[in-house]
Amino acid sequence: MTLISNVLNGDTTSNHNRNNISLPVDISSLSISSLSDYHVFDYSAKDLQREQVIDLLDQQGFIPDELIEYEVNWFYNSLGIDDLFFSKEKPEMVANLINSLYASKLDSYIKLNLYKSPEHVTSEKERLQQQLDKSEDDSKGKRKGVHKCFNIKNKIFKDPGTNHAILMESNSDGKTNSRDLLSFPAYELDTEVDNLFLDNKLKPCPRLLSFWSPESELKLTFIYDTQFPEPPDIDGHGTYITPEQLANGDIDSISDLTLSTMSSIENKKLYGRLLNLVQEREGPIIKTAHSVENKDEIRLLVAYKRFTTKNYYSSLNSLFHYYKLRPSKFYVESFNLSKATNVIIFSIYLNKSQQCPSLLPHDLELSIKQIEREASLLYTIPNHSFIKVFEQRQFSPQEAIYAHIGSIFINHFINRLGSDYNNLLNALNPKANDTCTLEIITNFKKKLRNETFTQIMINNCLMKHYKIVSKLYKNFAETHYYQNVNENIEATLSYKRLSKLEPFQNDQEFEAYLNKFLPNDSPDLLILQTLNLFNKSILKTNFFFTRKVAISFRLDPKIIMPIIEYPEIPYGIFFIIGSTFKGFHIRFRDIARGGIRIVCSRTQDIFDVNSKSVIDENYQLAATQQKKNKDLPEGGSKGVILLNPGLIDKAETFIAFTQYIDALIDILIQDPLKENYIDLLDKEEILFLGPDEGSAGFVNWATQHARKRGCPWWKSFLTGKSQSLGGIPHDKYGMTSIGVRSYVEKIYDTLNLWKSKIAKFQTGGPDGDLGSNEILLSSDNEVYVGILDGSGVLCDPKGIDKDELKRLASFRKTVSNFDLSKLSKLGFFVSIDDMDIMLPNGTIVANGTTFRNIFHTQIFKFVDHVDLFVPCGGRPNSINLTNLNSFIDDKTGKSKIPYIVEGANLFITQPAKVALESHGCILFKDASANKGGVTSSSLEVLASLALDDNDFVNKFIGSEVNKTTTKLYNNYVNEVQQKIRFNAQQEFTQLWKVNQATGIPISEVSNTLSSTINKLNDDLVASEELWLNDIKLRNYLLLNKIIPNLLIEVAGPKKILENIPEAYLKVLLSSYLASSFVYANGIDVNIGKFLEFIGELRRDADNIVKL
């Protein structure tokens, strides 16, 4: 059975078994004490080892003889180190540690000149002995004073080739009479723990024990290799252990062997229940427990999936430092829940008596409660841009994260152009064919966008004006913090801090405050004003959730998108920030659909370029989708996830994708397992998403995750999923390519080119969806002369062997796998990794990647002519006014390429398209040609909505056992393909007709056609006339013209109209009427003709009514 079948038939083991266990929220009864939770290990050879260490130190001679025994006893007895450590270490390692600590003391005495020695004391040994003589012995025989007086930094003792290491560090300044934690820096080696061990994907997660000595501020961290039992042999990504076993503490099979030996049964139960909770929702589990036996002890527990965040250990320790708390013990344990899931649990003990009461602003429990809340913020963003002001306590943790997110928002949405650019544009008033002026304006705009208000400048401004940022944060918090009726908000530290701040009462007070403290020509004004706009644009957010994986905001685009830059204001924007990415989702209608694109950057430089263009690219992609979707019920949308520099492998992109999706869902539904949020939009929203570059392999997960989160629309949430989930894979059935090919073939039909030899160039290779199917569907008259993809450039002016290309396309392999023996003497392949190679015509290629990136502008150096160019991949704006001259013949002024069908979205800028057409090119843009995939996705959504779960699973999807699809599914796929061809042919006919009659470039006619259909569609949606007052016509159209008969035969006409949501039925009806009318009657909507159109449909409805 399929996954969906399991759910329908009551078998929820695969995903919901964990929810069948009733897990207690209060786990305090399971935390006994640090001495009971972990059994005291009695190392019988400890005294013998101690004597061996003394002998070694005596032989080495670094420590005076009379101090050796004292130093050894102090190390063994006073630092809180348990016997397990001594049992694992050799005497030589212990001796090295003691020598290092002693050397640090001497260094501190000399550097800080803490103790003034009498004039007759001349040796360091005598001065040290004098100080020891002055020190008093405490009740346990431990000397006071001297061991507070040293400063040791960055000491790491590491065994090569293992995870075993010992880290020593103090963060005091060596002053014996100072306990001012405000002056102490955070422990620096915590970051090394993250980098070398916890976040290191090349090594398994180690076991960590950290001890803190209150007398000396010394922190010792011991790291050991983990050993796990042999895992059971299971298929897929199933867990190694059942929820019942976890709840009962039966966790030895997934635990480190040392933990299994040392941990009490209560501790194992506690860990097991945390592991169960980790699987319920994404994000960390954060709990506080009071030790039952030790009333002086409080325990904080944090559980999360490894590699879902970075630098979390050091970030959490910095949070303790901010609140001036000192954990006495810090354990890091890991558990192998499955082959793909390793869970880390932090177990942190704090003793009240070891804290500094005079410096704690409130009691320990209040501080811990605040840490419990803010640890989730640091999980989502462990590394932020305001560490300095955070460490100086000018920002609270929440304010620092708010400032970090705000600075990113400002960087992307600040109005860099302003009114001056608009005035310049109006003054110049360039014509569409004035490419020279348009190029100057474009370059000027690009310069303004890229070189003004940099991220560093924005960050510096917010740090400089941190008090204004704090006041704006209070405005944000007062608006969006959801207070539970049972919550005593006044008791929280964040509230007490905020209560000292006065928020801005209104915009007038905010502007007056700025004018009072900032010069009127300061660029800081616009930065701070944009941060205020951020506040005003937020309609809902998960910022205050205690469990989240990324921070999401629903923004009002009317407030933040100036019309001079964005002529059509979108319907909605989502803004998501995670630990490894920033993401956006833009949609142009309430009901809209589009893919999620993942953008990776190998280097910081590439990231900077991608970051500067991400909003414009997202907007343009969504706008293009809006144009493409003109004859579909959904409007256009697009999501973009931009990963941090260097994150390029699939595992990293998958984690970013999962966090993006989960954070979106946070503010699309009210999850009973999470807190409520303030919803200023006050309207249910549904997103329809799909695959795009980098995300095609992740849509199954997103579909299943939406179901797990309880989304009622999970079945239609994502298109492009596997057939076992009811999806229609675009690549398998060539859906996008069918649309592109329809335009190519209509050109051949119209211009009678079927018998002509067509020299063809293509970007996007045989490894991709569009590229592979374009090759496989190519006609016999087409001869490839150039093709490039992610691996490099393949070119042959004599023609590339098509059988070899089709072989690569069948196996989805890049052109780097092409059999080079099948090239002519003039043919070549250049890999992106090649350096300084010579091509057959004598050209020297210095850098293969650069050559690949610009080859589309250089191809005429290697081939005589190109008849047809079909971009099937590549970065947006690859052809623009700047490089347009590469495609224009200097002698004739004609386009060097006579026919272009733009399969890749946004490959050519709109001004460049118009310019190419003005030079004689016949060009069909992406919004027209690249419609096959969106049409397929729309009909995939319709099938999931039209059929109930039982019919959808058993009649549409069928059994997964024999891996075959149902007859209904196969017939439906065929109908989808026919629909793609029909729509493409209709649009081509109308575009060609208008172009030939008016001379208007096809690229502009395409935009006009899209806007005409969309405008009529919007008008029909806004009107209730047909929907409410002409039910006979409405149902006739839905059941005879719009909804595929294949689906109606399964569900029945009455039931199918009940299954599909009313809002979706409305846009189904309006989009059909609008597109059918415009395709038949042209872009000039005549009300008389429209009435005739409706009248004819009414007459048809009178003759045939199914309901």
Tab-separated table of C-alpha atoms in Angstrom, residues 743 869 897-903 912-914 916-918 920-926 928-929 1001-1004 1006:
chain	number	residue	atom	x	y	z
A	743	TYR	CA	6.059	26.595	-29.882
A	869	PHE	CA	18.171	28.901	-29.616
A	897	ILE	CA	19.677	34.006	-34.203
A	898	PRO	CA	16.393	34.124	-36.146
A	899	TYR	CA	14.300	31.986	-33.740
A	900	ILE	CA	14.362	31.861	-29.941
A	901	VAL	CA	11.955	29.904	-27.746
A	902	GLU	CA	12.727	30.808	-24.127
A	903	GLY	CA	12.274	27.620	-22.156
A	912	ALA	CA	16.603	42.613	-24.459
A	913	LYS	CA	13.701	40.550	-25.812
A	914	VAL	CA	12.105	43.624	-27.359
A	916	LEU	CA	16.124	41.301	-30.338
A	917	GLU	CA	12.699	41.348	-31.962
A	918	SER	CA	13.344	44.838	-33.291
A	920	GLY	CA	14.310	40.662	-36.686
A	921	CYS	CA	14.336	37.771	-34.217
A	922	ILE	CA	11.133	35.733	-33.799
A	923	LEU	CA	11.092	35.244	-30.048
A	924	PHE	CA	8.556	33.551	-27.779
A	925	LYS	CA	9.151	34.383	-24.148
A	926	ASP	CA	9.103	32.182	-21.080
A	928	SER	CA	4.241	31.730	-23.107
A	929	ALA	CA	6.606	28.861	-23.885
A	1001	PRO	CA	6.841	42.643	-30.534
A	1002	ILE	CA	5.600	39.207	-29.537
A	1003	SER	CA	7.245	39.664	-26.114
A	1004	GLU	CA	5.044	42.699	-25.481
A	1006	SER	CA	2.548	38.119	-24.581
